[in-house]
């Protein structure tokens, strides 16, 4: 055993002190004596001893209490207790507080030395084991830190923006792409801040204030400089929310060019089609037709009318998408709902459908374009009537809730397959289960969606195949002055 170990004696009895000192000093242990509380504390501050011998009775306190206190602070420090007498209760307490050994009179040098060396050996083994454990834990911690570092590097290298917020909407993390997208140059500038302070963007704030159950799969975030991001929001249990962003400005630009092209083509095709219809009307007037000729002409007429309808809807959509309907006024939405309902009610009755209307008691004003809003209602109620089989049920319901107008058009029609639901608001998309003989261009809901977007609202569908569909439109309520 190394002879230069430091042994601290907390023994007040002078004779005992001398005995321990001469026994331990003879094998060149360094011995320090602390016979006062203050010297003990000072000695411990200067150097932690390799071993302590504490007498059961110190004149300022019980040696047990000192040992217990020291073992709480230095759990691996070997402590030998010197007790005047050896009783079972004393031994029990010594074991309970974790004393290494105890000595009792008569004190013999060999007993003292054996006890000291054995206690030091045990402490050494414990020390080795602790060091090994610490090394092992440190290595596994280092591995975790390396892994986290790798995740951090990956998240910072990807092109998509990632923003993670805690439950109180404070920024936990924003990767380099997200910071670039929102013009934040330093990570530290936003870490821990409420997102509303860290990032100023109206669309993002609107997205973050939506109820997570109603959040759409793709949301657009627009910037004044023309950039557009697509954003997806997910709740992460025990963390908060994660929002990912993709820059879709390029696709939006292409989409715009495509729309302009469609608009131009539709416009140019309309005049020759009007001419065709005009000449068809004239054919009958210039000479008698056979039954078969009349039937063929009727078919030509129906088809040309179909194409004209399609072109008209395309032009209409182009106009709405181009944002030409900027003129908005304060309108009474419930009046528009009532008018749309009353004009379509007859069609439902002709199909023996039960159709009902429910309007709110309080006023439902909003700032909007009445013609477009009527068009939106005609399309939604018209679809419900068109797709629901004879004898089915349709309900149109308007509610005012938390500064929002909520319109629900419910039907007991065929429903929409889950795989089709995310696409039905796309242009020309028709679900795979459209009943035979039910015509359409696949443009109605695209028009509806554009109108809703133009009014700062949201639309979604809840549908169960074979049971029916509910289209919900939420529009911002505006108080009448
Ligand atoms: P369409 O001219 O085909 O009716 P829409 O854009 O209005 O075009 O609707 C797109 C598709 O959504 C429809 O083709 C149909 O498959 C589905 N759809 C719309 N409304 C309903 C409804 N009330 N019930 C069942 N399916 C519907």
GROMACS .gro file of C-alpha atoms and ligand atoms in nm:
model
  508
    1UNK     CA    1   0.000   0.000   0.000
    2UNK     CA    2   0.134   0.343  -0.087
    3UNK     CA    3   0.290   0.501   0.216
    4UNK     CA    4   0.230   0.866   0.122
    5UNK     CA    5  -0.143   0.851   0.180
    6UNK     CA    6  -0.305   1.121   0.387
    7UNK     CA    7  -0.492   1.012   0.694
    8UNK     CA    8  -0.703   1.262   0.883
    9UNK     CA    9  -0.763   1.198   1.248
   10UNK     CA   10  -1.072   1.343   1.412
   11UNK     CA   11  -0.980   1.235   1.759
   12UNK     CA   12  -0.986   1.469   2.057
   13UNK     CA   13  -0.834   1.244   2.319
   14UNK     CA   14  -0.461   1.335   2.329
   15UNK     CA   15  -0.333   0.994   2.426
   16UNK     CA   16  -0.524   0.837   2.141
   17UNK     CA   17  -0.396   1.101   1.901
   18UNK     CA   18  -0.039   1.019   1.994
   19UNK     CA   19  -0.096   0.648   1.961
   20UNK     CA   20  -0.248   0.675   1.611
   21UNK     CA   21   0.014   0.926   1.507
   22UNK     CA   22   0.309   0.713   1.608
   23UNK     CA   23   0.160   0.391   1.466
   24UNK     CA   24   0.074   0.548   1.129
   25UNK     CA   25   0.372   0.781   1.108
   26UNK     CA   26   0.602   0.482   1.150
   27UNK     CA   27   0.490   0.350   0.810
   28UNK     CA   28   0.516   0.704   0.673
   29UNK     CA   29   0.150   0.779   0.627
   30UNK     CA   30   0.092   1.151   0.637
   31UNK     CA   31  -0.122   1.221   0.940
   32UNK     CA   32  -0.321   1.534   1.003
   33UNK     CA   33  -0.521   1.600   1.315
   34UNK     CA   34  -0.851   1.781   1.326
   35UNK     CA   35  -0.966   1.814   1.680
   36UNK     CA   36  -1.202   2.105   1.621
   37UNK     CA   37  -1.489   2.140   1.381
   38UNK     CA   38  -1.325   2.436   1.207
   39UNK     CA   39  -0.991   2.261   1.159
   40UNK     CA   40  -1.176   1.962   1.018
   41UNK     CA   41  -1.360   2.176   0.764
   42UNK     CA   42  -1.041   2.363   0.673
   43UNK     CA   43  -0.843   2.041   0.630
   44UNK     CA   44  -1.115   1.894   0.411
   45UNK     CA   45  -1.117   2.204   0.196
   46UNK     CA   46  -0.742   2.188   0.150
   47UNK     CA   47  -0.720   1.820   0.060
   48UNK     CA   48  -0.957   1.530   0.070
   49UNK     CA   49  -0.782   1.265   0.283
   50UNK     CA   50  -0.741   0.906   0.167
   51UNK     CA   51  -0.885   0.782   0.493
   52UNK     CA   52  -1.031   0.919   0.814
   53UNK     CA   53  -1.031   0.788   1.164
   54UNK     CA   54  -1.306   0.938   1.375
   55UNK     CA   55  -1.358   0.887   1.745
   56UNK     CA   56  -1.711   0.809   1.858
   57UNK     CA   57  -1.701   1.096   2.105
   58UNK     CA   58  -1.562   1.428   1.989
   59UNK     CA   59  -1.597   1.705   2.234
   60UNK     CA   60  -1.795   1.924   1.996
   61UNK     CA   61  -2.027   1.659   1.848
   62UNK     CA   62  -2.089   1.287   1.811
   63UNK     CA   63  -1.833   1.117   1.584
   64UNK     CA   64  -2.122   0.929   1.421
   65UNK     CA   65  -2.283   1.251   1.305
   66UNK     CA   66  -1.954   1.376   1.162
   67UNK     CA   67  -1.901   1.043   0.981
   68UNK     CA   68  -2.256   1.043   0.845
   69UNK     CA   69  -2.224   1.399   0.720
   70UNK     CA   70  -1.887   1.328   0.555
   71UNK     CA   71  -2.013   1.011   0.387
   72UNK     CA   72  -2.301   1.204   0.238
   73UNK     CA   73  -2.053   1.451   0.091
   74UNK     CA   74  -1.774   1.203   0.001
   75UNK     CA   75  -1.941   0.862  -0.044
   76UNK     CA   76  -1.615   0.683  -0.134
   77UNK     CA   77  -1.409   0.816   0.160
   78UNK     CA   78  -1.308   0.524   0.388
   79UNK     CA   79  -1.387   0.606   0.752
   80UNK     CA   80  -1.279   0.402   1.052
   81UNK     CA   81  -1.472   0.467   1.367
   82UNK     CA   82  -1.307   0.439   1.705
   83UNK     CA   83  -1.568   0.337   1.961
   84UNK     CA   84  -1.513   0.314   2.336
   85UNK     CA   85  -1.729   0.007   2.356
   86UNK     CA   86  -1.857  -0.240   2.105
   87UNK     CA   87  -2.237  -0.281   2.133
   88UNK     CA   88  -2.472  -0.437   1.874
   89UNK     CA   89  -2.667  -0.112   1.830
   90UNK     CA   90  -2.345   0.078   1.768
   91UNK     CA   91  -2.233  -0.176   1.509
   92UNK     CA   92  -2.572  -0.161   1.341
   93UNK     CA   93  -2.556   0.216   1.308
   94UNK     CA   94  -2.197   0.197   1.181
   95UNK     CA   95  -2.306  -0.041   0.905
   96UNK     CA   96  -2.609   0.173   0.822
   97UNK     CA   97  -2.411   0.488   0.760
   98UNK     CA   98  -2.142   0.304   0.561
   99UNK     CA   99  -1.841   0.304   0.795
  100UNK     CA  100  -1.549   0.096   0.654
  101UNK     CA  101  -1.435  -0.050   0.985
  102UNK     CA  102  -1.434   0.022   1.351
  103UNK     CA  103  -1.175  -0.010   1.627
  104UNK     CA  104  -1.228  -0.045   1.998
  105UNK     CA  105  -0.999  -0.071   2.300
  106UNK     CA  106  -0.760  -0.224   2.373
  107UNK     CA  107  -0.589  -0.068   2.070
  108UNK     CA  108  -0.302  -0.262   1.924
  109UNK     CA  109  -0.076  -0.128   1.652
  110UNK     CA  110  -0.121  -0.436   1.429
  111UNK     CA  111  -0.501  -0.409   1.455
  112UNK     CA  112  -0.488  -0.041   1.362
  113UNK     CA  113  -0.256  -0.108   1.068
  114UNK     CA  114  -0.465  -0.400   0.940
  115UNK     CA  115  -0.783  -0.199   0.959
  116UNK     CA  116  -0.624   0.102   0.784
  117UNK     CA  117  -0.471  -0.106   0.504
  118UNK     CA  118  -0.782  -0.314   0.447
  119UNK     CA  119  -1.000  -0.001   0.434
  120UNK     CA  120  -0.762   0.169   0.192
  121UNK     CA  121  -0.751  -0.142  -0.031
  122UNK     CA  122  -1.130  -0.157  -0.042
  123UNK     CA  123  -1.151   0.214  -0.117
  124UNK     CA  124  -0.900   0.166  -0.394
  125UNK     CA  125  -1.103  -0.112  -0.551
  126UNK     CA  126  -1.415   0.104  -0.527
  127UNK     CA  127  -1.220   0.393  -0.679
  128UNK     CA  128  -1.106   0.176  -0.973
  129UNK     CA  129  -1.457   0.055  -1.031
  130UNK     CA  130  -1.597   0.410  -1.012
  131UNK     CA  131  -1.337   0.538  -1.258
  132UNK     CA  132  -1.418   0.254  -1.499
  133UNK     CA  133  -1.790   0.328  -1.470
  134UNK     CA  134  -1.734   0.699  -1.522
  135UNK     CA  135  -1.519   0.623  -1.830
  136UNK     CA  136  -1.788   0.391  -1.965
  137UNK     CA  137  -2.069   0.642  -1.905
  138UNK     CA  138  -1.861   0.923  -2.049
  139UNK     CA  139  -1.791   0.714  -2.360
  140UNK     CA  140  -2.159   0.639  -2.410
  141UNK     CA  141  -2.248   1.003  -2.347
  142UNK     CA  142  -1.985   1.107  -2.599
  143UNK     CA  143  -2.141   0.864  -2.849
  144UNK     CA  144  -2.483   1.023  -2.792
  145UNK     CA  145  -2.335   1.370  -2.828
  146UNK     CA  146  -2.168   1.261  -3.155
  147UNK     CA  147  -2.499   1.121  -3.281
  148UNK     CA  148  -2.681   1.442  -3.185
  149UNK     CA  149  -2.412   1.643  -3.356
  150UNK     CA  150  -2.464   1.433  -3.669
  151UNK     CA  151  -2.842   1.496  -3.659
  152UNK     CA  152  -2.774   1.863  -3.612
  153UNK     CA  153  -2.542   1.867  -3.916
  154UNK     CA  154  -2.796   1.677  -4.128
  155UNK     CA  155  -3.084   1.904  -4.024
  156UNK     CA  156  -2.874   2.207  -4.103
  157UNK     CA  157  -2.763   2.074  -4.440
  158UNK     CA  158  -3.106   1.981  -4.583
  159UNK     CA  159  -3.280   2.215  -4.822
  160UNK     CA  160  -3.616   2.200  -4.643
  161UNK     CA  161  -3.673   2.441  -4.359
  162UNK     CA  162  -3.737   2.285  -4.017
  163UNK     CA  163  -3.876   2.485  -3.727
  164UNK     CA  164  -3.944   2.320  -3.392
  165UNK     CA  165  -4.146   2.494  -3.123
  166UNK     CA  166  -4.220   2.393  -2.766
  167UNK     CA  167  -4.570   2.373  -2.615
  168UNK     CA  168  -4.568   2.748  -2.553
  169UNK     CA  169  -4.469   2.823  -2.912
  170UNK     CA  170  -4.114   2.920  -2.821
  171UNK     CA  171  -3.844   2.839  -3.074
  172UNK     CA  172  -3.653   2.525  -2.980
  173UNK     CA  173  -3.472   2.488  -3.310
  174UNK     CA  174  -3.465   2.644  -3.657
  175UNK     CA  175  -3.233   2.485  -3.911
  176UNK     CA  176  -3.018   2.687  -4.148
  177UNK     CA  177  -3.273   2.661  -4.434
  178UNK     CA  178  -3.561   2.784  -4.214
  179UNK     CA  179  -3.348   3.074  -4.092
  180UNK     CA  180  -3.256   3.163  -4.450
  181UNK     CA  181  -3.619   3.148  -4.559
  182UNK     CA  182  -3.728   3.389  -4.286
  183UNK     CA  183  -3.420   3.611  -4.307
  184UNK     CA  184  -3.274   3.528  -3.966
  185UNK     CA  185  -2.900   3.532  -3.975
  186UNK     CA  186  -2.810   3.405  -3.633
  187UNK     CA  187  -2.938   3.097  -3.460
  188UNK     CA  188  -2.895   3.252  -3.116
  189UNK     CA  189  -3.113   3.546  -3.220
  190UNK     CA  190  -3.429   3.334  -3.200
  191UNK     CA  191  -3.351   3.037  -2.975
  192UNK     CA  192  -3.593   3.030  -2.682
  193UNK     CA  193  -3.795   3.329  -2.804
  194UNK     CA  194  -4.171   3.318  -2.866
  195UNK     CA  195  -4.211   3.248  -3.238
  196UNK     CA  196  -4.433   3.557  -3.278
  197UNK     CA  197  -4.136   3.771  -3.171
  198UNK     CA  198  -3.871   3.573  -3.356
  199UNK     CA  199  -4.040   3.557  -3.697
  200UNK     CA  200  -4.278   3.808  -3.847
  201UNK     CA  201  -4.494   3.650  -4.112
  202UNK     CA  202  -4.873   3.678  -4.118
  203UNK     CA  203  -4.933   3.343  -4.293
  204UNK     CA  204  -4.709   3.155  -4.050
  205UNK     CA  205  -4.885   3.310  -3.750
  206UNK     CA  206  -5.223   3.220  -3.900
  207UNK     CA  207  -5.105   2.862  -3.952
  208UNK     CA  208  -4.978   2.837  -3.594
  209UNK     CA  209  -5.307   2.964  -3.457
  210UNK     CA  210  -5.511   2.696  -3.635
  211UNK     CA  211  -5.654   2.414  -3.439
  212UNK     CA  212  -5.431   2.111  -3.503
  213UNK     CA  213  -5.735   1.899  -3.592
  214UNK     CA  214  -5.826   2.133  -3.874
  215UNK     CA  215  -5.482   2.195  -4.011
  216UNK     CA  216  -5.451   2.127  -4.384
  217UNK     CA  217  -5.184   1.892  -4.521
  218UNK     CA  218  -5.024   2.175  -4.722
  219UNK     CA  219  -5.032   2.542  -4.632
  220UNK     CA  220  -4.888   2.830  -4.825
  221UNK     CA  221  -4.672   3.098  -4.671
  222UNK     CA  222  -4.626   3.402  -4.891
  223UNK     CA  223  -4.363   3.677  -4.869
  224UNK     CA  224  -4.375   4.033  -4.996
  225UNK     CA  225  -4.087   3.960  -5.236
  226UNK     CA  226  -4.301   3.701  -5.419
  227UNK     CA  227  -4.158   3.386  -5.263
  228UNK     CA  228  -4.403   3.114  -5.160
  229UNK     CA  229  -4.336   2.830  -4.915
  230UNK     CA  230  -4.537   2.518  -4.865
  231UNK     CA  231  -4.564   2.440  -4.493
  232UNK     CA  232  -4.664   2.125  -4.308
  233UNK     CA  233  -4.735   2.127  -3.940
  234UNK     CA  234  -4.728   1.827  -3.706
  235UNK     CA  235  -4.769   1.796  -3.333
  236UNK     CA  236  -4.490   1.610  -3.157
  237UNK     CA  237  -4.605   1.471  -2.823
  238UNK     CA  238  -4.391   1.587  -2.526
  239UNK     CA  239  -4.207   1.836  -2.751
  240UNK     CA  240  -4.449   2.074  -2.918
  241UNK     CA  241  -4.485   2.136  -3.289
  242UNK     CA  242  -4.265   2.084  -3.592
  243UNK     CA  243  -4.317   2.282  -3.910
  244UNK     CA  244  -4.135   2.194  -4.230
  245UNK     CA  245  -4.110   2.431  -4.524
  246UNK     CA  246  -4.035   2.382  -4.892
  247UNK     CA  247  -3.972   2.671  -5.128
  248UNK     CA  248  -4.233   2.629  -5.402
  249UNK     CA  249  -4.183   2.970  -5.567
  250UNK     CA  250  -4.051   2.803  -5.884
  251UNK     CA  251  -4.354   2.570  -5.912
  252UNK     CA  252  -4.590   2.856  -5.840
  253UNK     CA  253  -4.430   3.049  -6.125
  254UNK     CA  254  -4.472   2.752  -6.361
  255UNK     CA  255  -4.828   2.706  -6.239
  256UNK     CA  256  -4.895   3.073  -6.312
  257UNK     CA  257  -4.753   3.041  -6.664
  258UNK     CA  258  -4.963   2.729  -6.721
  259UNK     CA  259  -5.276   2.907  -6.600
  260UNK     CA  260  -5.202   3.203  -6.828
  261UNK     CA  261  -5.159   2.965  -7.119
  262UNK     CA  262  -5.487   2.784  -7.041
  263UNK     CA  263  -5.658   3.118  -7.004
  264UNK     CA  264  -5.529   3.238  -7.343
  265UNK     CA  265  -5.625   2.914  -7.520
  266UNK     CA  266  -5.972   2.905  -7.360
  267UNK     CA  267  -6.028   3.261  -7.462
  268UNK     CA  268  -5.923   3.200  -7.824
  269UNK     CA  269  -6.133   2.883  -7.852
  270UNK     CA  270  -6.452   3.048  -7.733
  271UNK     CA  271  -6.511   3.261  -8.046
  272UNK     CA  272  -6.491   2.976  -8.302
  273UNK     CA  273  -6.718   2.766  -8.078
  274UNK     CA  274  -6.974   3.047  -8.067
  275UNK     CA  275  -6.951   3.060  -8.447
  276UNK     CA  276  -7.004   2.681  -8.472
  277UNK     CA  277  -7.314   2.703  -8.250
  278UNK     CA  278  -7.444   2.995  -8.457
  279UNK     CA  279  -7.405   2.807  -8.786
  280UNK     CA  280  -7.564   2.492  -8.642
  281UNK     CA  281  -7.868   2.702  -8.551
  282UNK     CA  282  -7.879   2.828  -8.910
  283UNK     CA  283  -7.862   2.483  -9.074
  284UNK     CA  284  -8.227   2.407  -9.002
  285UNK     CA  285  -8.335   2.741  -9.141
  286UNK     CA  286  -8.179   2.692  -9.484
  287UNK     CA  287  -8.358   2.373  -9.576
  288UNK     CA  288  -8.549   2.074  -9.441
  289UNK     CA  289  -8.347   1.809  -9.249
  290UNK     CA  290  -8.399   1.437  -9.222
  291UNK     CA  291  -8.467   1.287  -8.880
  292UNK     CA  292  -8.113   1.148  -8.868
  293UNK     CA  293  -7.953   1.480  -8.968
  294UNK     CA  294  -8.152   1.653  -8.693
  295UNK     CA  295  -8.026   1.401  -8.438
  296UNK     CA  296  -7.664   1.443  -8.546
  297UNK     CA  297  -7.696   1.819  -8.522
  298UNK     CA  298  -7.839   1.786  -8.171
  299UNK     CA  299  -7.534   1.577  -8.069
  300UNK     CA  300  -7.296   1.835  -8.218
  301UNK     CA  301  -7.485   2.107  -8.031
  302UNK     CA  302  -7.466   1.920  -7.695
  303UNK     CA  303  -7.094   1.855  -7.733
  304UNK     CA  304  -7.013   2.210  -7.835
  305UNK     CA  305  -7.218   2.335  -7.537
  306UNK     CA  306  -7.018   2.098  -7.311
  307UNK     CA  307  -6.688   2.237  -7.438
  308UNK     CA  308  -6.819   2.595  -7.402
  309UNK     CA  309  -6.915   2.524  -7.039
  310UNK     CA  310  -6.566   2.387  -6.974
  311UNK     CA  311  -6.401   2.689  -7.132
  312UNK     CA  312  -6.623   2.926  -6.938
  313UNK     CA  313  -6.531   2.756  -6.611
  314UNK     CA  314  -6.163   2.767  -6.705
  315UNK     CA  315  -6.182   3.137  -6.780
  316UNK     CA  316  -6.371   3.194  -6.459
  317UNK     CA  317  -6.107   3.008  -6.258
  318UNK     CA  318  -5.831   3.200  -6.434
  319UNK     CA  319  -5.996   3.528  -6.336
  320UNK     CA  320  -6.035   3.424  -5.970
  321UNK     CA  321  -5.682   3.287  -5.949
  322UNK     CA  322  -5.537   3.599  -6.105
  323UNK     CA  323  -5.694   3.790  -5.814
  324UNK     CA  324  -5.902   4.013  -6.039
  325UNK     CA  325  -6.185   4.009  -5.786
  326UNK     CA  326  -6.018   4.244  -5.545
  327UNK     CA  327  -6.335   4.444  -5.493
  328UNK     CA  328  -6.490   4.334  -5.170
  329UNK     CA  329  -6.775   4.474  -4.969
  330UNK     CA  330  -6.944   4.406  -4.640
  331UNK     CA  331  -7.201   4.138  -4.720
  332UNK     CA  332  -7.461   3.952  -4.523
  333UNK     CA  333  -7.346   3.595  -4.581
  334UNK     CA  334  -7.660   3.431  -4.447
  335UNK     CA  335  -7.863   3.615  -4.715
  336UNK     CA  336  -7.638   3.474  -4.989
  337UNK     CA  337  -7.669   3.126  -4.839
  338UNK     CA  338  -8.046   3.160  -4.828
  339UNK     CA  339  -8.066   3.276  -5.192
  340UNK     CA  340  -7.841   2.995  -5.316
  341UNK     CA  341  -8.043   2.744  -5.116
  342UNK     CA  342  -8.376   2.870  -5.248
  343UNK     CA  343  -8.263   2.861  -5.609
  344UNK     CA  344  -8.136   2.502  -5.582
  345UNK     CA  345  -8.407   2.365  -5.352
  346UNK     CA  346  -8.629   2.289  -5.655
  347UNK     CA  347  -8.363   2.067  -5.812
  348UNK     CA  348  -8.332   1.867  -5.490
  349UNK     CA  349  -8.709   1.825  -5.467
  350UNK     CA  350  -8.718   1.705  -5.829
  351UNK     CA  351  -8.476   1.433  -5.722
  352UNK     CA  352  -8.697   1.353  -5.418
  353UNK     CA  353  -8.418   1.458  -5.183
  354UNK     CA  354  -8.489   1.601  -4.839
  355UNK     CA  355  -8.301   1.930  -4.818
  356UNK     CA  356  -8.283   2.152  -4.506
  357UNK     CA  357  -8.138   2.490  -4.421
  358UNK     CA  358  -8.021   2.613  -4.082
  359UNK     CA  359  -7.908   2.976  -4.034
  360UNK     CA  360  -7.760   3.150  -3.729
  361UNK     CA  361  -7.956   3.388  -3.503
  362UNK     CA  362  -7.682   3.647  -3.497
  363UNK     CA  363  -7.567   3.845  -3.804
  364UNK     CA  364  -7.312   3.678  -4.028
  365UNK     CA  365  -7.138   3.963  -4.203
  366UNK     CA  366  -6.812   3.927  -4.388
  367UNK     CA  367  -6.603   4.126  -4.629
  368UNK     CA  368  -6.630   3.961  -4.966
  369UNK     CA  369  -6.742   3.946  -5.324
  370UNK     CA  370  -7.113   3.847  -5.324
  371UNK     CA  371  -7.106   3.707  -5.677
  372UNK     CA  372  -6.813   3.477  -5.603
  373UNK     CA  373  -6.957   3.372  -5.267
  374UNK     CA  374  -7.282   3.279  -5.440
  375UNK     CA  375  -7.082   3.084  -5.700
  376UNK     CA  376  -6.907   2.895  -5.418
  377UNK     CA  377  -7.243   2.803  -5.258
  378UNK     CA  378  -7.398   2.703  -5.593
  379UNK     CA  379  -7.109   2.467  -5.657
  380UNK     CA  380  -7.112   2.307  -5.310
  381UNK     CA  381  -7.490   2.266  -5.284
  382UNK     CA  382  -7.510   2.176  -5.656
  383UNK     CA  383  -7.254   1.897  -5.605
  384UNK     CA  384  -7.441   1.764  -5.301
  385UNK     CA  385  -7.763   1.744  -5.509
  386UNK     CA  386  -7.583   1.606  -5.815
  387UNK     CA  387  -7.393   1.326  -5.637
  388UNK     CA  388  -7.657   1.224  -5.382
  389UNK     CA  389  -7.895   0.958  -5.515
  390UNK     CA  390  -8.268   1.015  -5.531
  391UNK     CA  391  -8.431   1.012  -5.188
  392UNK     CA  392  -8.110   1.113  -5.010
  393UNK     CA  393  -8.068   1.392  -4.758
  394UNK     CA  394  -7.885   1.723  -4.783
  395UNK     CA  395  -7.836   1.985  -4.516
  396UNK     CA  396  -7.694   2.334  -4.543
  397UNK     CA  397  -7.592   2.485  -4.211
  398UNK     CA  398  -7.436   2.820  -4.124
  399UNK     CA  399  -7.298   2.904  -3.779
  400UNK     CA  400  -7.112   3.199  -3.626
  401UNK     CA  401  -6.845   3.089  -3.382
  402UNK     CA  402  -6.543   3.273  -3.235
  403UNK     CA  403  -6.535   3.539  -3.503
  404UNK     CA  404  -6.566   3.281  -3.776
  405UNK     CA  405  -6.845   3.186  -4.011
  406UNK     CA  406  -6.874   2.811  -4.045
  407UNK     CA  407  -7.065   2.669  -4.338
  408UNK     CA  408  -7.135   2.297  -4.363
  409UNK     CA  409  -7.289   2.129  -4.667
  410UNK     CA  410  -7.372   1.769  -4.574
  411UNK     CA  411  -7.508   1.494  -4.793
  412UNK     CA  412  -7.585   1.124  -4.780
  413UNK     CA  413  -7.426   1.064  -5.120
  414UNK     CA  414  -7.163   0.811  -5.229
  415UNK     CA  415  -6.879   0.970  -5.029
  416UNK     CA  416  -6.526   1.022  -5.160
  417UNK     CA  417  -6.257   0.751  -5.134
  418UNK     CA  418  -5.983   0.854  -4.886
  419UNK     CA  419  -5.719   0.829  -5.161
  420UNK     CA  420  -5.908   1.085  -5.373
  421UNK     CA  421  -5.988   1.328  -5.091
  422UNK     CA  422  -5.656   1.519  -5.097
  423UNK     CA  423  -5.696   1.586  -5.472
  424UNK     CA  424  -6.059   1.684  -5.520
  425UNK     CA  425  -5.981   2.056  -5.500
  426UNK     CA  426  -5.732   2.021  -5.788
  427UNK     CA  427  -5.829   2.127  -6.138
  428UNK     CA  428  -5.990   1.856  -6.352
  429UNK     CA  429  -5.978   1.601  -6.072
  430UNK     CA  430  -6.277   1.371  -6.045
  431UNK     CA  431  -6.289   1.097  -5.780
  432UNK     CA  432  -6.264   0.733  -5.886
  433UNK     CA  433  -6.620   0.660  -5.769
  434UNK     CA  434  -6.813   0.923  -5.966
  435UNK     CA  435  -7.148   0.753  -6.032
  436UNK     CA  436  -7.211   0.657  -6.394
  437UNK     CA  437  -7.379   0.925  -6.598
  438UNK     CA  438  -7.301   1.208  -6.354
  439UNK     CA  439  -7.128   1.464  -6.570
  440UNK     CA  440  -6.882   1.731  -6.470
  441UNK     CA  441  -6.563   1.908  -6.562
  442UNK     CA  442  -6.371   1.857  -6.236
  443UNK     CA  443  -6.333   2.234  -6.208
  444UNK     CA  444  -6.615   2.322  -5.964
  445UNK     CA  445  -6.424   2.253  -5.642
  446UNK     CA  446  -6.108   2.419  -5.779
  447UNK     CA  447  -6.321   2.732  -5.831
  448UNK     CA  448  -6.469   2.695  -5.481
  449UNK     CA  449  -6.120   2.658  -5.328
  450UNK     CA  450  -5.990   2.967  -5.509
  451UNK     CA  451  -6.288   3.171  -5.389
  452UNK     CA  452  -6.239   3.050  -5.030
  453UNK     CA  453  -5.865   3.133  -5.051
  454UNK     CA  454  -5.942   3.477  -5.189
  455UNK     CA  455  -6.162   3.542  -4.887
  456UNK     CA  456  -5.895   3.434  -4.637
  457UNK     CA  457  -6.088   3.119  -4.550
  458UNK     CA  458  -6.029   2.746  -4.534
  459UNK     CA  459  -6.216   2.450  -4.679
  460UNK     CA  460  -6.194   2.078  -4.620
  461UNK     CA  461  -6.401   1.767  -4.667
  462UNK     CA  462  -6.494   1.491  -4.424
  463UNK     CA  463  -6.630   1.195  -4.608
  464UNK     CA  464  -6.710   0.830  -4.544
  465UNK     CA  465  -6.736   0.609  -4.847
  466UNK     CA  466  -7.093   0.491  -4.899
  467UNK     CA  467  -7.227   0.718  -4.621
  468UNK     CA  468  -7.185   1.076  -4.740
  469UNK     CA  469  -6.971   1.388  -4.739
  470UNK     CA  470  -6.951   1.710  -4.542
  471UNK     CA  471  -6.781   2.012  -4.696
  472UNK     CA  472  -6.683   2.269  -4.432
  473UNK     CA  473  -6.592   2.626  -4.518
  474UNK     CA  474  -6.457   2.862  -4.251
  475UNK     CA  475  -6.457   3.233  -4.335
  476UNK     CA  476  -6.352   3.530  -4.123
  477UNK     CA  477  -6.644   3.716  -3.967
  478UNK     CA  478  -6.640   4.092  -3.992
  479UNK     CA  479  -6.844   4.300  -3.753
  480UNK     CA  480  -7.082   4.549  -3.907
  481UNK     CA  481  -6.995   4.900  -3.786
  482LIG     P1  482  -6.728   1.789  -6.102
  482LIG     O1  483  -6.750   1.878  -6.217
  482LIG     O2  484  -6.672   1.656  -6.139
  482LIG     O3  485  -6.844   1.778  -6.012
  482LIG     P2  486  -6.592   1.920  -5.884
  482LIG     O4  487  -6.461   1.993  -5.887
  482LIG     O5  488  -6.711   1.995  -5.840
  482LIG     O6  489  -6.607   1.855  -6.025
  482LIG     O7  490  -6.569   1.798  -5.788
  482LIG     C1  491  -6.455   1.718  -5.799
  482LIG     C2  492  -6.486   1.576  -5.763
  482LIG     O8  493  -6.514   1.564  -5.623
  482LIG     C3  494  -6.609   1.521  -5.828
  482LIG     O9  495  -6.580   1.472  -5.956
  482LIG     C4  496  -6.651   1.411  -5.734
  482LIG    O10  497  -6.574   1.295  -5.759
  482LIG     C5  498  -6.611   1.465  -5.600
  482LIG     N1  499  -6.723   1.529  -5.529
  482LIG     C6  500  -6.749   1.660  -5.517
  482LIG     N2  501  -6.856   1.682  -5.440
  482LIG     C7  502  -6.900   1.560  -5.401
  482LIG     C8  503  -7.009   1.514  -5.318
  482LIG     N3  504  -7.094   1.600  -5.260
  482LIG     N4  505  -7.021   1.381  -5.299
  482LIG     C9  506  -6.936   1.294  -5.357
  482LIG     N5  507  -6.833   1.329  -5.435
  482LIG    C10  508  -6.815   1.462  -5.458
   0.00000   0.00000   0.00000
